[in-house]
mmCIF file of N, CA and C in Angstrom:
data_model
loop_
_atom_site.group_PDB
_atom_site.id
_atom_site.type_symbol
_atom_site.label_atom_id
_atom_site.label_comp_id
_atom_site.label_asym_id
_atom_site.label_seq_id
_atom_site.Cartn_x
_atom_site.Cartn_y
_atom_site.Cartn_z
ATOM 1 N N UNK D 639 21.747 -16.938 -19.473
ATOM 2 C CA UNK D 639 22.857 -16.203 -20.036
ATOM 3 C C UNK D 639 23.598 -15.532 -18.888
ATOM 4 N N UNK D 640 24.746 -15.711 -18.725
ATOM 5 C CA UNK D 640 25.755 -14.998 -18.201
ATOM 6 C C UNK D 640 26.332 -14.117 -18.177
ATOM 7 N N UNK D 641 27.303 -12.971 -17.840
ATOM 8 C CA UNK D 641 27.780 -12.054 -18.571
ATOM 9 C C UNK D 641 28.092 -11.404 -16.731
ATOM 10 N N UNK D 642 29.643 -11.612 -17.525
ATOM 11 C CA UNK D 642 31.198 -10.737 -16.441
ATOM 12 C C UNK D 642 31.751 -10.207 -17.519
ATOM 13 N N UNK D 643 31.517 -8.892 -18.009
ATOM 14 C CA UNK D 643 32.513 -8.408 -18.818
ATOM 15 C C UNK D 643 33.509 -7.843 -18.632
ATOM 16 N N UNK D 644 34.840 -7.994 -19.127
ATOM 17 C CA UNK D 644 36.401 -6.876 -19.245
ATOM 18 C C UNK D 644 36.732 -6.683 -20.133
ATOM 19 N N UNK D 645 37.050 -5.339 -20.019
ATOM 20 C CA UNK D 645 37.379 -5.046 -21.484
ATOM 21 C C UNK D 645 38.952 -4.730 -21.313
ATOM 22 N N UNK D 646 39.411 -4.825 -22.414
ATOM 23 C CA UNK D 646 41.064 -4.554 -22.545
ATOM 24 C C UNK D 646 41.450 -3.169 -21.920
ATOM 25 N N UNK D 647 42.602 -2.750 -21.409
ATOM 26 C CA UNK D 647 42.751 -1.268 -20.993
ATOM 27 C C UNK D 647 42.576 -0.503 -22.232
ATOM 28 N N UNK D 648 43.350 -0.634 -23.338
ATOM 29 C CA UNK D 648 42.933 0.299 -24.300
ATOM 30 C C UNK D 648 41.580 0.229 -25.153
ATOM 31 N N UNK D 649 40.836 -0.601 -24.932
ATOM 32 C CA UNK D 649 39.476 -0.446 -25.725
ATOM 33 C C UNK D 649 38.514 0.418 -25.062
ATOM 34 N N UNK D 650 37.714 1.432 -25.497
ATOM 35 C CA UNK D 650 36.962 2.669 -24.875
ATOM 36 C C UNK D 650 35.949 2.366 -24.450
ATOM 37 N N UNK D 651 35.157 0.676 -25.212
ATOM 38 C CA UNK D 651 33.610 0.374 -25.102
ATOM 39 C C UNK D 651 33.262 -0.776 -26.302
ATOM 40 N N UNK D 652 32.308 -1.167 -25.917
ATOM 41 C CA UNK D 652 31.876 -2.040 -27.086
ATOM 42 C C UNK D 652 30.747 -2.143 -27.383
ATOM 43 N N UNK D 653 30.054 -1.901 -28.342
ATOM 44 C CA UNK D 653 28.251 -1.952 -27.980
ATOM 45 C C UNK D 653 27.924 -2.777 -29.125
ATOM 46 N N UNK D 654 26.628 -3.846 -28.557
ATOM 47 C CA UNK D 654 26.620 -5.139 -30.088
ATOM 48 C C UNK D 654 25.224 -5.539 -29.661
ATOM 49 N N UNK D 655 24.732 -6.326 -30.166
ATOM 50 C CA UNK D 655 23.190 -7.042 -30.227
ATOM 51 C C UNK D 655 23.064 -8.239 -30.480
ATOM 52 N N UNK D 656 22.458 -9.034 -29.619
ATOM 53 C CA UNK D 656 22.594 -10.479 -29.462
ATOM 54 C C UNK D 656 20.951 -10.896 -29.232
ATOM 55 N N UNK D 657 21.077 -12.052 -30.012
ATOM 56 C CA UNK D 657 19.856 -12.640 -29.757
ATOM 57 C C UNK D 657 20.258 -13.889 -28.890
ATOM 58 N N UNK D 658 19.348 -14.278 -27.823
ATOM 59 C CA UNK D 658 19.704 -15.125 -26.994
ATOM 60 C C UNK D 658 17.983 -15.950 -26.511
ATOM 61 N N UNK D 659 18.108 -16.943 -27.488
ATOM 62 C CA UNK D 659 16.720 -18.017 -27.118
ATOM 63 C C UNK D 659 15.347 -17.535 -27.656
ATOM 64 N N UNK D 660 15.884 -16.293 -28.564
ATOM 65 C CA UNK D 660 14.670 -15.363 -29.232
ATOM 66 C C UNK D 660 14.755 -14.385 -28.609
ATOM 67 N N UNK D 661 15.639 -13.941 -27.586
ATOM 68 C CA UNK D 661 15.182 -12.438 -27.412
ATOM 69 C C UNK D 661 16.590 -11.671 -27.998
ATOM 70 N N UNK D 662 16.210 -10.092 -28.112
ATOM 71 C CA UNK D 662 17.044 -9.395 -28.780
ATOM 72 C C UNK D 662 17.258 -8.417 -27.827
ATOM 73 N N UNK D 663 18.781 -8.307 -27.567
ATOM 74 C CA UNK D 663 19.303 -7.734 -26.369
ATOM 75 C C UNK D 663 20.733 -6.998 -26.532
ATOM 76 N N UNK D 664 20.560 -5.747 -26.157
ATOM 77 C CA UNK D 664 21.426 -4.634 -26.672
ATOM 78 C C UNK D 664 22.403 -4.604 -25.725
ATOM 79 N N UNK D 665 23.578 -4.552 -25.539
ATOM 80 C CA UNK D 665 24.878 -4.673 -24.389
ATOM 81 C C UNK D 665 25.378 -2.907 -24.590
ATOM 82 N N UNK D 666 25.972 -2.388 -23.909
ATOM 83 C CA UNK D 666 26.836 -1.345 -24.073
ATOM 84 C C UNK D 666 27.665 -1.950 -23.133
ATOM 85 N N UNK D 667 28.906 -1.123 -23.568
ATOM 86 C CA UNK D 667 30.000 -1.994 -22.250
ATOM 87 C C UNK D 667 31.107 -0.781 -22.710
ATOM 88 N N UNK D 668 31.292 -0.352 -21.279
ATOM 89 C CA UNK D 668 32.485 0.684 -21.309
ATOM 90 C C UNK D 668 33.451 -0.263 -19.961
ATOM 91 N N UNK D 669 34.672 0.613 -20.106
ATOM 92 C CA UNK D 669 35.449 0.219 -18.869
ATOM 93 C C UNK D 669 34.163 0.115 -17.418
ATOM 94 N N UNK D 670 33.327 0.879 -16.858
ATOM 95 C CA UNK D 670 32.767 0.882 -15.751
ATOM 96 C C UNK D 670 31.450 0.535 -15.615
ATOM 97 N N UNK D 671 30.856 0.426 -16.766
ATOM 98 C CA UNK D 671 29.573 -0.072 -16.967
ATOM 99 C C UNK D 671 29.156 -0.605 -17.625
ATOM 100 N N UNK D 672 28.136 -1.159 -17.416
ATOM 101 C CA UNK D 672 27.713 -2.620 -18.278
ATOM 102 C C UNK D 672 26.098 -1.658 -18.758
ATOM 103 N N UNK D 673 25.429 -1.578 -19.781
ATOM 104 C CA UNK D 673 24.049 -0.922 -20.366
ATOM 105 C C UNK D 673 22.941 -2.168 -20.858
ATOM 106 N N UNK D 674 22.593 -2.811 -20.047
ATOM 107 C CA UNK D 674 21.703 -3.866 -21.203
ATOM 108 C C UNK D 674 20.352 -3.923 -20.870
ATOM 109 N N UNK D 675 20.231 -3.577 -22.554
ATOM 110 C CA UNK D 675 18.535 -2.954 -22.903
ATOM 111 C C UNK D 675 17.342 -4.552 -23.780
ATOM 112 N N UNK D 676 16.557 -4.916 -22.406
ATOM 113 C CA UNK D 676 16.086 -6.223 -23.067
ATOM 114 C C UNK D 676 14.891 -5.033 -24.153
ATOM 115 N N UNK D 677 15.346 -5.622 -25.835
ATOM 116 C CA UNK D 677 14.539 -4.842 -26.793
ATOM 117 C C UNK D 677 13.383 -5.636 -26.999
ATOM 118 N N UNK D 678 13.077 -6.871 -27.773
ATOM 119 C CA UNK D 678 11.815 -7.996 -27.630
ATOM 120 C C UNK D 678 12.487 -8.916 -27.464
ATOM 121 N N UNK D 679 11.366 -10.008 -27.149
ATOM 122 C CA UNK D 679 11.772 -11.418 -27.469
ATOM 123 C C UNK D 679 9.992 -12.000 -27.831
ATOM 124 N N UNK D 680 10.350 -13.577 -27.709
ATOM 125 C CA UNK D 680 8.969 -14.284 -27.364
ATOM 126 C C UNK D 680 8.634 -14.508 -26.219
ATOM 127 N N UNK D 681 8.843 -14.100 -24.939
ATOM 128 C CA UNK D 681 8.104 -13.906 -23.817
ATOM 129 C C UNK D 681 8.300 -12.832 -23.472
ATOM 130 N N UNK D 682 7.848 -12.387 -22.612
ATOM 131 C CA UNK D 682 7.511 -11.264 -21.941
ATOM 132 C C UNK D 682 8.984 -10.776 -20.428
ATOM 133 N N UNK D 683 9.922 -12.259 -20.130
ATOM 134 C CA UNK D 683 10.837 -11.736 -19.529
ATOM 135 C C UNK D 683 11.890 -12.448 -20.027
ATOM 136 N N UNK D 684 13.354 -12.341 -19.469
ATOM 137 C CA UNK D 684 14.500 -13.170 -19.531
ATOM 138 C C UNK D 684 14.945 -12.814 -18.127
ATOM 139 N N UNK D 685 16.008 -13.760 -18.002
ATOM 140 C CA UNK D 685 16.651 -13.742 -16.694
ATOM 141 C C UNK D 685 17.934 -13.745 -17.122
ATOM 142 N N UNK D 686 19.026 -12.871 -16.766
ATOM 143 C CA UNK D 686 20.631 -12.541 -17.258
ATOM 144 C C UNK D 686 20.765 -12.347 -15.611
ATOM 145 N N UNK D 687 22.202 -13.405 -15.931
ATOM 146 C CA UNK D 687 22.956 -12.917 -15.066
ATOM 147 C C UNK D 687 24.133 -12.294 -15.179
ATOM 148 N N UNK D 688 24.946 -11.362 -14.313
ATOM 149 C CA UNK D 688 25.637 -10.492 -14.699
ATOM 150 C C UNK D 688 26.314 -10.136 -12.548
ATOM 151 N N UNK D 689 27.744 -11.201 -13.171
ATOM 152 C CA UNK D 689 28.802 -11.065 -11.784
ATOM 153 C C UNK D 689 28.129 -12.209 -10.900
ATOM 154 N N UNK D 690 27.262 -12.977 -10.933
ATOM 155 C CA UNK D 690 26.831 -13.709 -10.409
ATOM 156 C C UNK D 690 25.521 -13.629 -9.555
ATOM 157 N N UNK D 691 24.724 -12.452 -10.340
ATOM 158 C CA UNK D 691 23.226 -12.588 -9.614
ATOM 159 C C UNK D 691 22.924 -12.307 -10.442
ATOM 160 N N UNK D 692 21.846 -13.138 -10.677
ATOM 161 C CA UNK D 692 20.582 -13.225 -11.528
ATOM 162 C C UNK D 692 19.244 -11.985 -11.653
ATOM 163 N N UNK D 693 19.511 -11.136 -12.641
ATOM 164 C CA UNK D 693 18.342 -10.893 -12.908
ATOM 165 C C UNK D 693 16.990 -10.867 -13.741
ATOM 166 N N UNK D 694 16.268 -10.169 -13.464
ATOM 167 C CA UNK D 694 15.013 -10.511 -14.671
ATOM 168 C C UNK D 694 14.446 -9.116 -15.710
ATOM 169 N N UNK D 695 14.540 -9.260 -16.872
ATOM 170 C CA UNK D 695 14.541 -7.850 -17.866
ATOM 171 C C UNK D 695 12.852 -8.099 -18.033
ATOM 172 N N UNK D 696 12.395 -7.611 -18.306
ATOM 173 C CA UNK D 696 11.120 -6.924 -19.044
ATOM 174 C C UNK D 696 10.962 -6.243 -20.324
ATOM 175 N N UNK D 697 10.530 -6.808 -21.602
ATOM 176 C CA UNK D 697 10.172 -6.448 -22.559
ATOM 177 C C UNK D 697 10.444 -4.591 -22.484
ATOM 178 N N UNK D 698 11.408 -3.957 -23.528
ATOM 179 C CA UNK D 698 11.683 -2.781 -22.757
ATOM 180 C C UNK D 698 12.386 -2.163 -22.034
ATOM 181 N N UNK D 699 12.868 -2.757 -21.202
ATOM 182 C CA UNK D 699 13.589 -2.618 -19.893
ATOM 183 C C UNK D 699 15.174 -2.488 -19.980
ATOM 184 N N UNK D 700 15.799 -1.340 -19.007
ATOM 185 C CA UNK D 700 17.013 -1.431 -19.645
ATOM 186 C C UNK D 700 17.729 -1.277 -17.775
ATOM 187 N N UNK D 701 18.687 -1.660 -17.623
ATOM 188 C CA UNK D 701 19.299 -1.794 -16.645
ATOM 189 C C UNK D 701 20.796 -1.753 -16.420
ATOM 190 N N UNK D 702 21.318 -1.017 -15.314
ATOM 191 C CA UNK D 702 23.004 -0.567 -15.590
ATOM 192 C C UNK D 702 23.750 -1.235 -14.670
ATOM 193 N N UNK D 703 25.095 -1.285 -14.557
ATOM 194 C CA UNK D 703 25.583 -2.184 -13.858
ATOM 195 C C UNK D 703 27.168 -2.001 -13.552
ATOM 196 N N UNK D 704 27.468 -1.901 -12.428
ATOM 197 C CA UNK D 704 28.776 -1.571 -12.158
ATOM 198 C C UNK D 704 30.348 -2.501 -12.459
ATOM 199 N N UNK D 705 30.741 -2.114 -13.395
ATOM 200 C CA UNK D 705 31.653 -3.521 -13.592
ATOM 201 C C UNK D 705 33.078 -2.963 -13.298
ATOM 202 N N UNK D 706 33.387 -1.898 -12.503
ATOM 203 C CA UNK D 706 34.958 -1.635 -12.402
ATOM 204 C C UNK D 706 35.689 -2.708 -11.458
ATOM 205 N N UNK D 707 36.844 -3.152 -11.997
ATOM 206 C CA UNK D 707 37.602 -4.545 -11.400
ATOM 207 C C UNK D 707 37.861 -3.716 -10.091
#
């Protein structure tokens, strides 16, 4: 899974829940930051990438991310 997010100038944020291959994964997304909280899945990790590096979540695990253009 991928993920470069922009959001429109006038939208404040967006926050939604996606399941992706069985896991269930929480996004927050404001103009400057990206919030994504891996909640479960059926394994124990996933790998998201986000701007073009790959990382790896942990059951739990929540991680922030700088997205100002």
């Amino acid at each position: 899974l991928w993920l470069n997010p922009v959001l429109p100038d006038k939208m404040p944020g967006l926050s939604l829940q996606l399941r992706y291959r069985g896991h269930w994964l929480k996004l927050d997304i404001s103009p400057d930051k990206l919030l994504i909280t891996f909640d479960r899945g059926w394994s124990k990790e996933v790998k998201i990438g986000v701007r073009g590096k790959v990382h790896t979540f942990r059951t739990g695990e929540q991680k922030e991310f700088d997205i100002r253009r």
